């Protein structure tokens, strides 16, 4: 069966089959400042609005279909994980990125435009099934698919595949805090970015605090409470990105250097909360 499950826009559980949204769960939050800036904006997070947004992604760039666009130069979020990763690849500070892709599972990419094309348009991939056309184009573009038979999601398998291919300096995105621990224990030098953190328990937040280099706060109250005070740098305030280590800080500084619009920096006691945070924090 061609079936893909994502969590997006308020952490709704969304099921996609054969290029159509077939089920949308109830959102856990009611509003998000980032959702209002989507190409198909979501002002009030309802199942109907989420369905329209996700179907727009499918129709516009082929998400979860054989027509999936895999490369992009478009910037979606100033300090989004994909933007940070693509900038780091351009600067050659890292050799490869281990990320998730609908239709392929865990993949290893070395091209900045592929990191942006895959990651910038993907949110909260929970389960996916193989799409041969997508897998073949990733491989033809110089990427690696860790498990082409099953399209499984396993960051550690991606790390092992990257190492086998000779890539030493890696950045790895994770959602499950246990994966952060597994990756760190296998590769102490990997730069780990925790994403899709809405709904994290206190234990989850504490684990990524210990093992991740960068963590996106999303709509997580526990990440703000537990990771925020340990940040050595914070990017953004409404949906903050907390940087927990010097290696993570270097990635954000590379991203800052690549941004061509004005930036404001100052010393402050962290974390800092913006006025337009997602509501409620969960």
CSV table of C-alpha atoms in Angstrom, one decimal, residues 13 21 27 63 76 152 172 188 251 253 256 262-263:
chain,number,residue,atom,x,y,z
A,13,UNK,CA,-1.8,13.2,12.3
A,21,UNK,CA,-5.2,13.3,2.0
A,27,UNK,CA,-4.7,19.5,16.1
A,63,UNK,CA,4.9,15.5,-1.6
A,76,UNK,CA,11.3,29.0,3.7
A,152,UNK,CA,12.4,3.1,7.1
A,172,UNK,CA,21.7,14.6,11.6
A,188,UNK,CA,30.4,11.7,19.2
A,251,UNK,CA,26.2,26.2,12.2
A,253,UNK,CA,26.7,31.7,12.7
A,256,UNK,CA,23.7,34.2,9.9
A,262,UNK,CA,19.4,42.9,8.3
A,263,UNK,CA,19.9,41.0,11.6
